[in-house]
mmCIF file of C-alpha atoms in Angstrom:
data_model
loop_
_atom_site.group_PDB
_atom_site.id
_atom_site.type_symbol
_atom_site.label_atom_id
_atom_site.label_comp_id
_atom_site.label_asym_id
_atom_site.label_seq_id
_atom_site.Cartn_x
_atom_site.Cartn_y
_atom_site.Cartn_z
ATOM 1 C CA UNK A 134 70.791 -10.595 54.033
ATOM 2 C CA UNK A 135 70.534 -13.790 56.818
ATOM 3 C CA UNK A 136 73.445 -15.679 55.608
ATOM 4 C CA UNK A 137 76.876 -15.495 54.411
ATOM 5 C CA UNK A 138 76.591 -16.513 50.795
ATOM 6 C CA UNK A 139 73.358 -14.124 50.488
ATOM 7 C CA UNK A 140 76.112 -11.784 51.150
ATOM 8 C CA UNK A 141 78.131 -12.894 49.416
ATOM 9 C CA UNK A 142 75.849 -13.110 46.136
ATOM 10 C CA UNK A 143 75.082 -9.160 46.783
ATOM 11 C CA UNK A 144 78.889 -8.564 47.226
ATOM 12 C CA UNK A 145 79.390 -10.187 43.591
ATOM 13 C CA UNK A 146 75.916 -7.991 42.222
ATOM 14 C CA UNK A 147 77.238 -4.855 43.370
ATOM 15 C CA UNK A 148 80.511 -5.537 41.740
ATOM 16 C CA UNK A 149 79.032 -6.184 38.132
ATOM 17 C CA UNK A 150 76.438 -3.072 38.670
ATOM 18 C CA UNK A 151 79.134 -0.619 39.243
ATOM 19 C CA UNK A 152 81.466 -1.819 36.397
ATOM 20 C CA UNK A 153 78.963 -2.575 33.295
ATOM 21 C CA UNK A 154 76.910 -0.016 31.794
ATOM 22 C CA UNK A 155 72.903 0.457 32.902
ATOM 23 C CA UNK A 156 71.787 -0.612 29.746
ATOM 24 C CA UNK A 157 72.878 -4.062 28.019
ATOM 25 C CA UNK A 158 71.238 -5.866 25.172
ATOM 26 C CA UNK A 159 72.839 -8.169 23.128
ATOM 27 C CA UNK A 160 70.180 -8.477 20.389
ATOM 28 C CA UNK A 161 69.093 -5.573 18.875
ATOM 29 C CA UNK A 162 65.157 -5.199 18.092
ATOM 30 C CA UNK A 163 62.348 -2.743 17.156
ATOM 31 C CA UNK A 164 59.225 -4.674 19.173
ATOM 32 C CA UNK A 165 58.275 -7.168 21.029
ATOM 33 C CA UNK A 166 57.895 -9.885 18.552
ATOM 34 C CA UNK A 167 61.667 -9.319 17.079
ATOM 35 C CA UNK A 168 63.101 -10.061 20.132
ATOM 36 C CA UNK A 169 61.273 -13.115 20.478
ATOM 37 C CA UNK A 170 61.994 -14.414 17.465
ATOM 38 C CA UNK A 171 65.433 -13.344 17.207
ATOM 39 C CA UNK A 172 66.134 -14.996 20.918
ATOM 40 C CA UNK A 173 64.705 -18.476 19.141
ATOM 41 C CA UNK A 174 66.786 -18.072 16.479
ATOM 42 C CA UNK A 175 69.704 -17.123 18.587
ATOM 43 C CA UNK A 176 69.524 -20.784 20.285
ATOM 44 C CA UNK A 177 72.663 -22.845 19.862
ATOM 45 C CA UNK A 178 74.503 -20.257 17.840
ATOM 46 C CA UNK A 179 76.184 -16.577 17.842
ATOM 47 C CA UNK A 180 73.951 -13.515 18.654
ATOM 48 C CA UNK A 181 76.248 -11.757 15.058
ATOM 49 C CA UNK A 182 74.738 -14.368 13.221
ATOM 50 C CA UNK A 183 71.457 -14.016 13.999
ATOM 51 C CA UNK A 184 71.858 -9.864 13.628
ATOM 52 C CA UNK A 185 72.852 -10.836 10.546
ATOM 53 C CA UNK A 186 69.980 -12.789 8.912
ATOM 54 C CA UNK A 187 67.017 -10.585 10.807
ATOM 55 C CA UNK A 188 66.794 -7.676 9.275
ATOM 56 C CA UNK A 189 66.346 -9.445 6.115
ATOM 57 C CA UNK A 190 63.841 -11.573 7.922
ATOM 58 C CA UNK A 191 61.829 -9.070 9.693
ATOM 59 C CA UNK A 192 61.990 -6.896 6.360
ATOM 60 C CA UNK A 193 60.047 -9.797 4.596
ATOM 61 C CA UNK A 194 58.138 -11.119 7.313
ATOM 62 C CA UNK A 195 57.357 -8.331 9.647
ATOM 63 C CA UNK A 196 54.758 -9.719 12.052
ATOM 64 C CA UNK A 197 53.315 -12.754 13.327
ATOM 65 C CA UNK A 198 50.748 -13.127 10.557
ATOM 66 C CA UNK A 199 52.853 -12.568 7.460
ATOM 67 C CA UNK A 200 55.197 -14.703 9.002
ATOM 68 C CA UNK A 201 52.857 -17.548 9.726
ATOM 69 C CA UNK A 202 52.167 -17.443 6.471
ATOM 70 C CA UNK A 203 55.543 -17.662 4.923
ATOM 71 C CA UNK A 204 57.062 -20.528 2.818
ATOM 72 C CA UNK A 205 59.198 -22.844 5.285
ATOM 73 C CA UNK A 206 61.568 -23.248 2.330
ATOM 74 C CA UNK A 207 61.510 -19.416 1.503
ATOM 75 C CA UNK A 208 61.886 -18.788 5.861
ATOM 76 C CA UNK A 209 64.815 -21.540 5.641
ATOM 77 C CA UNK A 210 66.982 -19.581 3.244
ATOM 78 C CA UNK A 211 66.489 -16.253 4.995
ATOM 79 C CA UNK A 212 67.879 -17.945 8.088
ATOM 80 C CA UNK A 213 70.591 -20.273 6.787
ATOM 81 C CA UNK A 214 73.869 -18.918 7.871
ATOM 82 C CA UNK A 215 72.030 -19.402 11.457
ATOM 83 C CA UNK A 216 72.385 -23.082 13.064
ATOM 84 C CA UNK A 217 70.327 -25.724 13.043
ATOM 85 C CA UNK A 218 68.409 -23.399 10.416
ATOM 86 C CA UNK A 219 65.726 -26.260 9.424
ATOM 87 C CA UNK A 220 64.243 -26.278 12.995
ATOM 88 C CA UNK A 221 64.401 -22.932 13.857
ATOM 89 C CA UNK A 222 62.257 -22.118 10.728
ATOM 90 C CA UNK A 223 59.926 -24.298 11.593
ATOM 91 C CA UNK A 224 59.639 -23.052 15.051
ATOM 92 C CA UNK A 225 59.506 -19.756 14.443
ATOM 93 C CA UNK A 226 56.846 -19.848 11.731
ATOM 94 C CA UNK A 227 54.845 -22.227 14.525
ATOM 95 C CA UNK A 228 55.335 -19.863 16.762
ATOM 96 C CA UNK A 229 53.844 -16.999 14.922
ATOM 97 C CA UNK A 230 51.002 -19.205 14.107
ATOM 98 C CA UNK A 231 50.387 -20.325 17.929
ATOM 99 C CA UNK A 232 51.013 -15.965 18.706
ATOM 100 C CA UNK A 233 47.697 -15.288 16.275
ATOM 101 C CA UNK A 234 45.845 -18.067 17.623
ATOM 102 C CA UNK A 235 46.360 -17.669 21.247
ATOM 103 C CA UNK A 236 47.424 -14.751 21.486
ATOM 104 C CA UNK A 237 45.679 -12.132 19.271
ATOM 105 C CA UNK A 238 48.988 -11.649 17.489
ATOM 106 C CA UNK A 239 50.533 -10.627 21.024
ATOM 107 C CA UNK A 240 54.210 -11.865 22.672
ATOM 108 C CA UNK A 241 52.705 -13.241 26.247
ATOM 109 C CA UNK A 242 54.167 -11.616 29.195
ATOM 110 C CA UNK A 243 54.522 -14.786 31.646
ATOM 111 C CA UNK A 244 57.083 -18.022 31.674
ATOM 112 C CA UNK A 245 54.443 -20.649 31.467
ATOM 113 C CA UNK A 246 52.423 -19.671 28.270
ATOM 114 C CA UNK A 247 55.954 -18.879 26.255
ATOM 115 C CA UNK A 248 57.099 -21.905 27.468
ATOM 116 C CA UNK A 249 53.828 -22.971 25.040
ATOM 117 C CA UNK A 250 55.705 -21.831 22.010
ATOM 118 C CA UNK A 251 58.067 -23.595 19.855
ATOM 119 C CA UNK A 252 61.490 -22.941 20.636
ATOM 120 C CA UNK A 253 61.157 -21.208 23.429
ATOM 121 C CA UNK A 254 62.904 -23.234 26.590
ATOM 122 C CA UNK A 255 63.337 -21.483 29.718
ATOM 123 C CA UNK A 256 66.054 -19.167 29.026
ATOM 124 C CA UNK A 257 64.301 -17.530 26.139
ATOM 125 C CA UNK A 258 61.651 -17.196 28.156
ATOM 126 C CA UNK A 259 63.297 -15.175 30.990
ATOM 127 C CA UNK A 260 65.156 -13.645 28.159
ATOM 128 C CA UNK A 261 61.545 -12.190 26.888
ATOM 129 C CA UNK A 262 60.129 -11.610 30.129
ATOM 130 C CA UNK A 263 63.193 -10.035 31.719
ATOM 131 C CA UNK A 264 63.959 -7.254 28.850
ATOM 132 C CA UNK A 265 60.313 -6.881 27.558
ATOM 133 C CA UNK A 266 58.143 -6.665 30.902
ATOM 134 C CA UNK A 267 61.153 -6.088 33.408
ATOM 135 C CA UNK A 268 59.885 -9.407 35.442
ATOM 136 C CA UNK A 269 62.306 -11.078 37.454
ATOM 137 C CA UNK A 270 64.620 -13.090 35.395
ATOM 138 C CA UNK A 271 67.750 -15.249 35.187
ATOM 139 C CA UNK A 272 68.915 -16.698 32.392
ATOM 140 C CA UNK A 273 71.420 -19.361 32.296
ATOM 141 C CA UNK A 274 72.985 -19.683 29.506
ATOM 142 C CA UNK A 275 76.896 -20.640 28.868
ATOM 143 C CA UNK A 276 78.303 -17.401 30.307
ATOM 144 C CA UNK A 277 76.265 -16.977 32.975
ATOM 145 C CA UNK A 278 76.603 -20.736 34.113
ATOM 146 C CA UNK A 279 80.675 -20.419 33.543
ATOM 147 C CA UNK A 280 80.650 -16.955 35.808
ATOM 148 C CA UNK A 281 78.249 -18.056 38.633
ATOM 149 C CA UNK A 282 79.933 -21.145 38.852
ATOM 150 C CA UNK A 283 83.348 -20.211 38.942
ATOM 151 C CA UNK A 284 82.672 -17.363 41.341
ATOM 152 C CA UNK A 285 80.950 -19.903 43.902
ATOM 153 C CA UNK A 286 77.492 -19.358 43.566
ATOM 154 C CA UNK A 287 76.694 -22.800 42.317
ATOM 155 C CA UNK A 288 77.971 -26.082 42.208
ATOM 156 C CA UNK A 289 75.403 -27.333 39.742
ATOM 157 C CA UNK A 290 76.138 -27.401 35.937
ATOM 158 C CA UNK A 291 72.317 -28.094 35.194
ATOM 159 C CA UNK A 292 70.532 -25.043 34.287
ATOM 160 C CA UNK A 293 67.764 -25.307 35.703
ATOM 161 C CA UNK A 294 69.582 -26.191 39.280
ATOM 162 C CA UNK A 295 71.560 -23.391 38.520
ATOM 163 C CA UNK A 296 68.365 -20.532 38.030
ATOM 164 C CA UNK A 297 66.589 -22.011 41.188
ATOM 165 C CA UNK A 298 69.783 -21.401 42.879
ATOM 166 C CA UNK A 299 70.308 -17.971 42.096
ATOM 167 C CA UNK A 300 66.832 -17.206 42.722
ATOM 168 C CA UNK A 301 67.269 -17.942 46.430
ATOM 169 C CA UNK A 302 70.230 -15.429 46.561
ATOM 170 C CA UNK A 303 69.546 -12.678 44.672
ATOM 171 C CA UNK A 304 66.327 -10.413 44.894
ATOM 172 C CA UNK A 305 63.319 -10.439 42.411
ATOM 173 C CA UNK A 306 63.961 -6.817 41.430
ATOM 174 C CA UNK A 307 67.632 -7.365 40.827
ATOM 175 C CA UNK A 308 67.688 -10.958 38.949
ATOM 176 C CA UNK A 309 67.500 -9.595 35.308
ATOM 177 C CA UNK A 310 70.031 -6.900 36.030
ATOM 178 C CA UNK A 311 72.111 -9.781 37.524
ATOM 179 C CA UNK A 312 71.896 -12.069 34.634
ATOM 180 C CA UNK A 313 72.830 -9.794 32.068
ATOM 181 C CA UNK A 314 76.179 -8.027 33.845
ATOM 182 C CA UNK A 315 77.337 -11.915 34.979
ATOM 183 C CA UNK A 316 76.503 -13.078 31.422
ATOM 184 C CA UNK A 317 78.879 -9.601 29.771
ATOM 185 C CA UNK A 318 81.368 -10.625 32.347
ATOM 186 C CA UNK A 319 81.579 -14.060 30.589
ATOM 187 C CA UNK A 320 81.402 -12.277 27.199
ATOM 188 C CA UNK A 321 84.250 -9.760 28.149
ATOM 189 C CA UNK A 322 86.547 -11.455 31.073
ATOM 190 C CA UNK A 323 85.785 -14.987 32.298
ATOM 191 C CA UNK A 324 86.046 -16.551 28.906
ATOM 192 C CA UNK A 325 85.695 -19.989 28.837
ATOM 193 C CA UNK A 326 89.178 -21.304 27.717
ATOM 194 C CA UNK A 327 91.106 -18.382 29.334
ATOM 195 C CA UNK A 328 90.176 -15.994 31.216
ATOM 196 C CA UNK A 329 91.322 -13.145 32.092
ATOM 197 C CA UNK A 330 91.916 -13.354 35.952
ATOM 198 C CA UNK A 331 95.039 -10.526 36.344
ATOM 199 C CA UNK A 332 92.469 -8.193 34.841
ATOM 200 C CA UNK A 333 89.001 -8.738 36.847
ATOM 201 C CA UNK A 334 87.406 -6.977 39.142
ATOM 202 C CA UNK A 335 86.417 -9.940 41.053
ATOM 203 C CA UNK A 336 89.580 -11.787 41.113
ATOM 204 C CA UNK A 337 89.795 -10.415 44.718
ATOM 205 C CA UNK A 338 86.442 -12.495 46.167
ATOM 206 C CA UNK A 339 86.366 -15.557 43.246
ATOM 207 C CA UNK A 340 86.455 -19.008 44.223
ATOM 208 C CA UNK A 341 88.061 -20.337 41.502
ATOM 209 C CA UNK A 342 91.368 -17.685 42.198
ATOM 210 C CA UNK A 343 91.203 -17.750 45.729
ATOM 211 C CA UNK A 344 91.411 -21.621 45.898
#
């Protein structure tokens, strides 16, 4: 560590490792091409919503080629509780199309070709290559923006700013491991409208209490 805020930054790591458990997922899955599905579906809406329309889903349409195949309309109504439903059917049967095509029916392993598939932005992307291939990853979403933020990692609200930031202060090997105790720490204590400061670990080293 060369400078005070990389020190900071592993201060803050070690914190979240010791207090959340080894293992964290908050999408539950059977192979690789659940997750990646149920990540694009999970855009924009509640991970218990999309639990609750996938096992119906994957039931019905259990791979890339059967769903590729499926009616839009028939895909639609599986997924409807989830938001912005229309889309996301449309992007998910795309993207199981684009897996057999490109892919031989295979979930790529790198950012840059899911990035290629419909739906996928970057944090579903370091979502998939984080928790399927244990690459480094960090994946800004809402919680993890809200806890890096007010914490004093960042200044940026941009996402993108905000995962080439953390990628300067936290090592490769640690990143995913990062992402997903910051992002249960948003889940469980720093919620967005109040949270729960008298009770956090970090209250002791955060910005936002300090100041």
């Amino acid at each position: 560590m060369n400078t005070s805020i990389e020190k900071f930054a592993y201060k803050v790591f070690n914190l979240l490792d010791k207090n959340y458990p080894k293992e964290i997922s908050f999408l539950h899955f059977e192979n690789n091409f659940q997750l990646l599905i149920s990540v694009i579906l999970s855009a924009q809406t509640t991970d218990r919503q999309v639990m609750e329309v996938v096992p119906v889903l994957f039931k019905k349409y259990p791979d890339p080629l059967s769903l590729s195949k499926g009616a839009l309309d028939d895909i639609m109504n599986i997924i409807k509780p989830v938001g912005f439903y229309r889309v996301k059917a449309a992007n998910i049967k795309k993207t199981a199309a684009k897996l057999i095509k490109d892919f031989n029916g295979i979930v790529p392993d790198t950012i840059e070709e899911l990035l290629t598939l419909s739906g996928v932005g970057r944090k579903s992307a370091n979502v998939v290559v984080g928790s399927l291939f244990g690459k480094p990853a960090i994946i800004v979403d809402t919680h993890f923006g809200r806890v890096v933020g007010r914490i004093g990692l960042t200044q940026s609200n941009v996402p993108e700013k905000i995962e080439k930031d953390i990628a300067l202060l936290i090592p490769k090997e640690k990143q995913y491991r990062f992402s997903m105790t910051a992002n249960l720490h948003g889940r469980k204590i720093c919620h967005s409208r109040k949270p729960s400061c008298a009770s956090c670990f970090l209250k002791s080293i955060c910005k936002s209490v300090i100041s």
